[in-house]
Tab-separated table of C-alpha atoms in Angstrom:
chain	number	residue	atom	x	y	z
A	1	MET	CA	-17.925	14.423	14.526
A	2	LYS	CA	-15.696	13.481	17.438
A	3	GLN	CA	-14.609	9.837	17.687
A	4	LEU	CA	-16.345	8.882	14.460
A	5	ASN	CA	-15.740	5.170	13.943
A	6	LEU	CA	-15.241	4.381	10.261
A	7	ASP	CA	-16.507	0.807	10.678
A	8	TYR	CA	-19.708	2.144	12.245
A	9	LEU	CA	-20.037	4.626	9.395
A	10	ARG	CA	-19.690	1.794	6.875
A	11	SER	CA	-22.431	-0.148	8.666
A	12	PHE	CA	-24.717	2.903	8.585
A	13	VAL	CA	-24.144	3.415	4.864
A	14	THR	CA	-24.836	-0.257	4.176
A	15	VAL	CA	-28.094	-0.165	6.174
A	16	ALA	CA	-29.169	2.912	4.204
A	17	GLU	CA	-28.270	1.252	0.907
A	18	ARG	CA	-29.879	-2.139	1.703
A	19	GLY	CA	-32.892	-0.804	3.549
A	20	SER	CA	-32.664	-3.273	6.417
A	21	PHE	CA	-30.400	-4.281	9.267
A	22	SER	CA	-30.509	-7.954	8.331
A	23	ALA	CA	-29.515	-7.302	4.698
A	24	ALA	CA	-26.714	-5.000	5.859
A	25	ALA	CA	-25.497	-7.626	8.333
A	26	GLU	CA	-25.386	-10.230	5.583
A	27	ARG	CA	-23.474	-7.862	3.287
A	28	LEU	CA	-20.960	-6.986	5.990
A	29	GLY	CA	-20.530	-10.512	7.322
A	30	LEU	CA	-21.833	-9.521	10.750
A	31	THR	CA	-24.791	-10.516	12.889
A	32	GLN	CA	-27.874	-8.293	12.906
A	33	PRO	CA	-27.452	-7.440	16.621
A	34	ALA	CA	-23.861	-6.362	15.928
A	35	VAL	CA	-25.020	-3.979	13.200
A	36	SER	CA	-27.762	-2.601	15.451
A	37	LEU	CA	-25.223	-1.982	18.233
A	38	GLN	CA	-22.901	-0.141	15.830
A	39	ILE	CA	-25.688	2.132	14.587
A	40	ARG	CA	-26.791	2.929	18.156
A	41	ALA	CA	-23.172	3.685	19.130
A	42	LEU	CA	-22.833	6.008	16.135
A	43	GLU	CA	-26.089	7.756	17.079
A	44	ARG	CA	-24.849	8.266	20.643
A	45	HIS	CA	-21.605	9.813	19.392
A	46	LEU	CA	-23.462	12.196	17.093
A	47	GLY	CA	-26.296	12.866	19.516
A	48	THR	CA	-29.106	12.228	17.051
A	49	THR	CA	-31.176	9.509	15.412
A	50	LEU	CA	-29.728	8.374	12.098
A	51	VAL	CA	-32.057	5.521	11.062
A	52	GLU	CA	-35.848	5.389	11.163
A	53	ARG	CA	-38.017	2.297	10.576
A	54	VAL	CA	-40.851	2.756	8.120
A	55	GLY	CA	-42.682	-0.543	8.279
A	56	ARG	CA	-40.056	-3.172	7.575
A	57	VAL	CA	-37.755	-0.722	5.779
A	58	ALA	CA	-34.913	1.128	7.490
A	59	ARG	CA	-34.522	4.668	6.124
A	60	PRO	CA	-32.078	7.481	6.980
A	61	SER	CA	-33.540	10.217	9.161
A	62	ALA	CA	-33.030	13.850	8.185
A	63	ALA	CA	-29.765	13.865	10.124
A	64	GLY	CA	-28.880	10.481	8.647
A	65	ALA	CA	-29.407	11.846	5.143
A	66	GLU	CA	-26.947	14.667	5.944
A	67	LEU	CA	-24.362	12.137	7.142
A	68	LEU	CA	-24.992	9.933	4.124
A	69	ALA	CA	-24.272	12.874	1.812
A	70	HIS	CA	-20.803	13.190	3.342
A	71	ALA	CA	-20.059	9.502	3.802
A	72	ALA	CA	-18.809	8.905	0.243
A	73	GLN	CA	-16.385	11.824	0.555
A	74	ILE	CA	-15.162	10.572	3.932
A	75	GLU	CA	-14.559	7.070	2.599
A	76	ALA	CA	-12.845	8.435	-0.527
A	77	ALA	CA	-10.554	10.629	1.579
A	78	VAL	CA	-9.655	7.700	3.832
A	79	ALA	CA	-8.956	5.487	0.805
A	80	ALA	CA	-6.777	8.171	-0.789
A	81	ALA	CA	-4.855	8.682	2.464
A	82	SER	CA	-4.309	4.936	2.852
A	83	ALA	CA	-3.101	4.654	-0.739
A	84	ALA	CA	-0.707	7.581	-0.298
A	85	VAL	CA	0.746	6.112	2.887
A	86	GLY	CA	1.034	2.742	1.170
A	87	ARG	CA	3.002	4.272	-1.700
A	88	ARG	CA	5.415	5.881	0.750
A	89	ALA	CA	6.006	2.499	2.332
A	90	LEU	CA	7.216	1.148	-1.004
A	91	GLY	CA	10.785	1.656	-2.210
A	92	GLY	CA	11.188	4.762	-4.356
A	93	ALA	CA	7.797	6.239	-3.492
A	94	GLY	CA	6.899	9.414	-1.643
A	95	ARG	CA	8.501	12.859	-1.726
A	96	VAL	CA	12.038	14.072	-1.177
A	97	ARG	CA	12.967	17.752	-0.889
A	98	ILE	CA	16.528	18.527	-1.983
A	99	GLY	CA	18.474	21.737	-1.501
A	100	THR	CA	21.633	22.566	-3.445
A	101	GLY	CA	23.542	25.349	-5.136
A	102	ALA	CA	22.562	26.606	-8.579
A	103	THR	CA	25.789	25.307	-10.140
A	104	ALA	CA	25.312	21.757	-8.858
A	105	CYS	CA	21.654	21.900	-9.862
A	106	ILE	CA	22.569	22.758	-13.462
A	107	PHE	CA	25.683	20.677	-14.035
A	108	LEU	CA	25.533	17.787	-11.555
A	109	LEU	CA	21.968	16.805	-10.728
A	110	PRO	CA	20.256	16.321	-14.133
A	111	PRO	CA	21.723	12.896	-15.058
A	112	LEU	CA	21.444	11.724	-11.459
A	113	LEU	CA	17.793	12.747	-11.193
A	114	LYS	CA	17.014	11.219	-14.569
A	115	LYS	CA	18.290	7.827	-13.443
A	116	LEU	CA	16.391	8.053	-10.175
A	117	ARG	CA	13.210	8.996	-11.976
A	118	GLN	CA	13.585	6.055	-14.327
A	119	ALA	CA	14.232	3.657	-11.466
A	120	PHE	CA	11.534	5.076	-9.136
A	121	PRO	CA	8.836	6.757	-11.231
A	122	GLN	CA	6.573	7.349	-8.224
A	123	LEU	CA	9.197	9.320	-6.306
A	124	GLU	CA	8.352	13.027	-6.216
A	125	ILE	CA	11.542	15.092	-6.122
A	126	THR	CA	11.574	18.813	-5.450
A	127	VAL	CA	14.803	20.818	-5.763
A	128	THR	CA	15.430	24.196	-4.137
A	129	THR	CA	18.540	26.233	-4.964
A	130	GLY	CA	20.339	28.640	-2.656
A	131	ASN	CA	23.599	29.221	-0.826
A	132	THR	CA	24.901	26.821	1.797
A	133	ALA	CA	23.681	28.836	4.785
A	134	ASP	CA	20.107	29.050	3.482
A	135	ILE	CA	19.990	25.354	2.559
A	136	VAL	CA	21.326	24.254	5.947
A	137	LYS	CA	18.835	26.499	7.757
A	138	ALA	CA	15.962	24.968	5.758
A	139	ILE	CA	17.164	21.449	6.621
A	140	ASP	CA	17.366	22.354	10.297
A	141	GLU	CA	13.768	23.667	10.148
A	142	ASN	CA	12.606	20.534	8.268
A	143	ARG	CA	11.629	22.532	5.167
A	144	LEU	CA	14.129	20.432	3.211
A	145	ASP	CA	15.087	16.793	3.683
A	146	VAL	CA	18.663	16.735	2.391
A	147	GLY	CA	21.227	19.166	1.037
A	148	LEU	CA	24.138	18.870	-1.374
A	149	VAL	CA	26.223	21.892	-0.438
A	150	THR	CA	29.696	23.347	-0.366
A	151	LEU	CA	31.621	22.839	2.868
A	152	PRO	CA	32.230	24.045	5.525
A	153	VAL	CA	29.028	23.272	7.396
A	154	ALA	CA	28.712	23.146	11.164
A	155	GLY	CA	26.031	21.842	13.492
A	156	ARG	CA	25.761	19.001	15.993
A	157	SER	CA	22.275	18.135	14.777
A	158	PHE	CA	23.532	17.329	11.252
A	159	GLU	CA	25.072	14.285	9.658
A	160	ILE	CA	27.584	15.688	7.155
A	161	THR	CA	29.111	13.376	4.536
A	162	PRO	CA	31.681	14.662	1.995
A	163	VAL	CA	30.920	13.142	-1.418
A	164	MET	CA	33.132	14.858	-4.008
A	165	ASP	CA	35.853	17.409	-4.722
A	166	ASP	CA	35.399	20.069	-7.391
A	167	GLU	CA	38.435	21.957	-8.659
A	168	PHE	CA	38.211	25.676	-9.382
A	169	LEU	CA	39.507	26.820	-12.754
A	170	LEU	CA	40.112	30.125	-14.476
A	171	ILE	CA	38.244	30.850	-17.686
A	172	ALA	CA	39.287	33.693	-19.944
A	173	PRO	CA	38.367	34.986	-23.390
A	174	GLN	CA	40.543	33.995	-26.327
A	175	GLY	CA	43.297	36.548	-26.751
A	176	MET	CA	43.630	37.607	-23.110
A	177	LYS	CA	47.304	37.579	-22.226
A	178	LEU	CA	47.931	35.258	-19.314
A	179	PRO	CA	51.078	33.704	-17.848
A	180	GLY	CA	51.727	29.980	-18.032
A	181	ARG	CA	51.058	29.639	-14.293
A	182	ILE	CA	47.878	31.270	-12.987
A	183	THR	CA	48.739	32.451	-9.494
A	184	ALA	CA	46.825	34.902	-7.344
A	185	ALA	CA	49.476	37.559	-7.990
A	186	SER	CA	49.213	37.092	-11.755
A	187	LEU	CA	45.547	38.118	-11.657
A	188	VAL	CA	46.191	41.469	-9.999
A	189	GLY	CA	45.087	44.161	-12.428
A	190	LYS	CA	43.121	41.724	-14.592
A	191	PRO	CA	39.394	42.345	-15.091
A	192	LEU	CA	37.987	39.669	-12.819
A	193	LEU	CA	34.439	38.374	-12.365
A	194	LEU	CA	33.533	36.419	-9.229
A	195	PHE	CA	30.498	34.880	-7.583
A	196	GLU	CA	28.439	37.243	-5.463
A	197	PRO	CA	29.534	37.580	-1.813
A	198	GLY	CA	27.784	35.635	0.933
A	199	GLY	CA	28.156	32.053	-0.258
A	200	ASN	CA	30.863	29.489	0.457
A	201	THR	CA	31.967	29.462	-3.198
A	202	ARG	CA	32.941	33.149	-3.038
A	203	ARG	CA	34.544	32.728	0.385
A	204	ILE	CA	36.739	29.920	-0.962
A	205	ALA	CA	37.931	32.103	-3.841
A	206	ASP	CA	38.559	35.062	-1.516
A	207	ALA	CA	40.546	32.802	0.840
A	208	TRP	CA	42.724	31.632	-2.067
A	209	PHE	CA	43.740	35.220	-2.788
A	210	ALA	CA	44.201	35.984	0.912
A	211	ARG	CA	46.618	33.073	1.392
A	212	SER	CA	48.891	34.713	-1.177
A	213	ARG	CA	48.442	38.101	0.524
A	214	VAL	CA	46.797	39.424	-2.612
A	215	GLN	CA	43.831	41.770	-2.719
A	216	VAL	CA	41.683	41.983	-5.831
A	217	GLU	CA	38.602	43.999	-6.640
A	218	PRO	CA	36.312	42.160	-9.068
A	219	ILE	CA	34.791	44.346	-11.749
A	220	MET	CA	31.526	42.485	-11.231
A	221	SER	CA	29.989	39.932	-8.849
A	222	LEU	CA	27.137	37.737	-10.026
A	223	GLY	CA	25.019	34.913	-8.645
A	224	SER	CA	24.739	33.000	-11.919
A	225	VAL	CA	27.555	30.868	-13.307
A	226	GLU	CA	25.962	30.963	-16.755
A	227	ALA	CA	25.849	34.758	-16.699
A	228	ILE	CA	29.530	34.872	-15.716
A	229	LYS	CA	30.464	32.548	-18.589
A	230	GLU	CA	28.544	34.667	-21.088
A	231	LEU	CA	30.200	37.860	-19.894
A	232	VAL	CA	33.637	36.261	-20.143
A	233	SER	CA	32.856	34.987	-23.655
A	234	VAL	CA	32.191	38.533	-24.888
A	235	GLY	CA	35.533	39.693	-23.496
A	236	LEU	CA	34.447	41.487	-20.340
A	237	GLY	CA	37.060	39.744	-18.203
A	238	CYS	CA	38.186	36.428	-16.720
A	239	ALA	CA	36.561	34.413	-13.952
A	240	ILE	CA	37.254	31.707	-11.376
A	241	LEU	CA	34.555	29.042	-11.567
A	242	PRO	CA	33.926	25.517	-10.245
A	243	GLY	CA	35.257	22.899	-12.632
A	244	MET	CA	31.857	21.228	-13.052
A	245	ALA	CA	30.630	24.429	-14.710
A	246	VAL	CA	33.278	24.517	-17.433
A	247	ARG	CA	34.090	20.901	-18.266
A	248	HIS	CA	31.527	20.763	-21.079
A	249	LEU	CA	32.092	24.078	-22.804
A	250	ARG	CA	30.623	24.330	-26.274
A	251	ALA	CA	32.967	24.116	-29.236
A	252	GLY	CA	33.599	27.598	-30.531
A	253	SER	CA	32.804	29.233	-27.200
A	254	GLY	CA	35.975	31.290	-27.499
A	255	LEU	CA	37.047	30.549	-23.936
A	256	THR	CA	40.294	29.218	-22.527
A	257	VAL	CA	40.417	27.179	-19.318
A	258	HIS	CA	43.401	27.169	-16.937
A	259	PRO	CA	44.245	25.446	-13.623
A	260	LEU	CA	45.142	27.638	-10.668
A	261	VAL	CA	48.496	27.565	-8.834
A	262	PRO	CA	48.277	26.464	-6.113
A	263	ARG	CA	45.286	24.390	-7.078
A	264	LEU	CA	41.992	25.297	-5.493
A	265	HIS	CA	39.184	22.890	-4.655
A	266	ARG	CA	35.864	22.942	-2.921
A	267	GLN	CA	34.310	19.942	-1.249
A	268	LEU	CA	30.648	19.081	-1.664
A	269	ALA	CA	28.830	17.162	1.036
A	270	THR	CA	25.406	15.840	1.861
A	271	VAL	CA	23.744	17.341	4.918
A	272	ILE	CA	20.820	15.756	6.734
A	273	ARG	CA	19.423	15.972	10.249
A	274	ARG	CA	20.666	13.139	12.455
A	275	ASP	CA	17.121	12.481	13.645
A	276	LYS	CA	15.695	12.415	10.116
A	277	ARG	CA	13.773	9.253	9.375
A	278	LEU	CA	15.265	7.605	6.281
A	279	GLU	CA	12.221	6.843	4.175
A	280	PRO	CA	13.028	4.699	1.100
A	281	GLY	CA	12.996	7.651	-1.299
A	282	LEU	CA	15.368	9.694	0.835
A	283	ALA	CA	17.689	6.701	1.235
A	284	HIS	CA	17.840	6.339	-2.557
A	285	ILE	CA	18.782	10.010	-2.971
A	286	LEU	CA	21.509	9.766	-0.338
A	287	ASN	CA	22.976	6.664	-1.982
A	288	ALA	CA	22.996	8.418	-5.340
A	289	PHE	CA	24.810	11.426	-3.874
A	290	LYS	CA	27.393	9.194	-2.213
A	291	GLY	CA	28.067	7.621	-5.604
A	292	LEU	CA	29.098	10.940	-7.150
A	293	LYS	CA	32.529	11.069	-8.707
A	294	GLN	CA	34.911	13.934	-9.054
A	295	PRO	CA	34.448	15.690	-12.414
A	296	GLN	CA	37.301	15.418	-14.873
A	297	PRO	CA	39.247	18.673	-15.394
A	298	ALA	CA	38.298	20.676	-18.430
A	299	ALA	CA	40.645	20.950	-21.379
A	300	ARG	CA	43.032	23.858	-21.319
A	301	SER	CA	41.241	25.670	-24.113
A	302	THR	CA	38.082	25.422	-26.162
A	303	ARG	CA	38.035	26.884	-29.612
């Protein structure tokens, strides 16, 4: 059906419905010769006769009946496509694919996404979690539109915008003996839980120990901040976690929270391809990310 003209198809359908070229012309606001020319052009494109005259009545041929059976579906598909494109042209409509770490997804995004959903109910938002390297790779391959990730990130094709600092803190079970100042050296020999290797969050923690020329061997490495918190709460050990993950600890959690000396932070940034077209929905997400504020430090202890 190469070069099928939708206006010609509409004329053909109207002729079939009205049973005459003159009635179709009147319905379409065209002249009868114009309708006849459109039908002949459509027949030439398809290589077959579509309309037969039976007396004064114009009827679809066998081939025309086949086309007529598909015409409603074609028109419905075109209408749906036009409506979808129209929604994307409106502010807050369309789809945005976000990539971020699991911690930010749990503790940072929910209130932000709730507000966006309330303001732009037609905006479809999909969120993928992973480490910084995987998220950045997906953005580069256009499988994701924007990332909220832990720095550092490199790449000339990206626009990278720091949006917030997140301080790392030590959490420990009630009763674990700890000094007043939590230095890297003071954690030597302590049962320590850390994030799994491979991500920027773990590399930042490892670099903090390395700057003090301290080597530690965690008793366990996990990819889930919630799993780490649960293991610490049952007394398995202590852990260094991003502040956003511990600032709303439940009362009675049995955990204590301590700042590190020297203090340790990570920086979160938005990452997007420089050549990415900023559709309205994506622009809204970026503005929301840029409005993020640094979380307040958690209390020293939660009982």
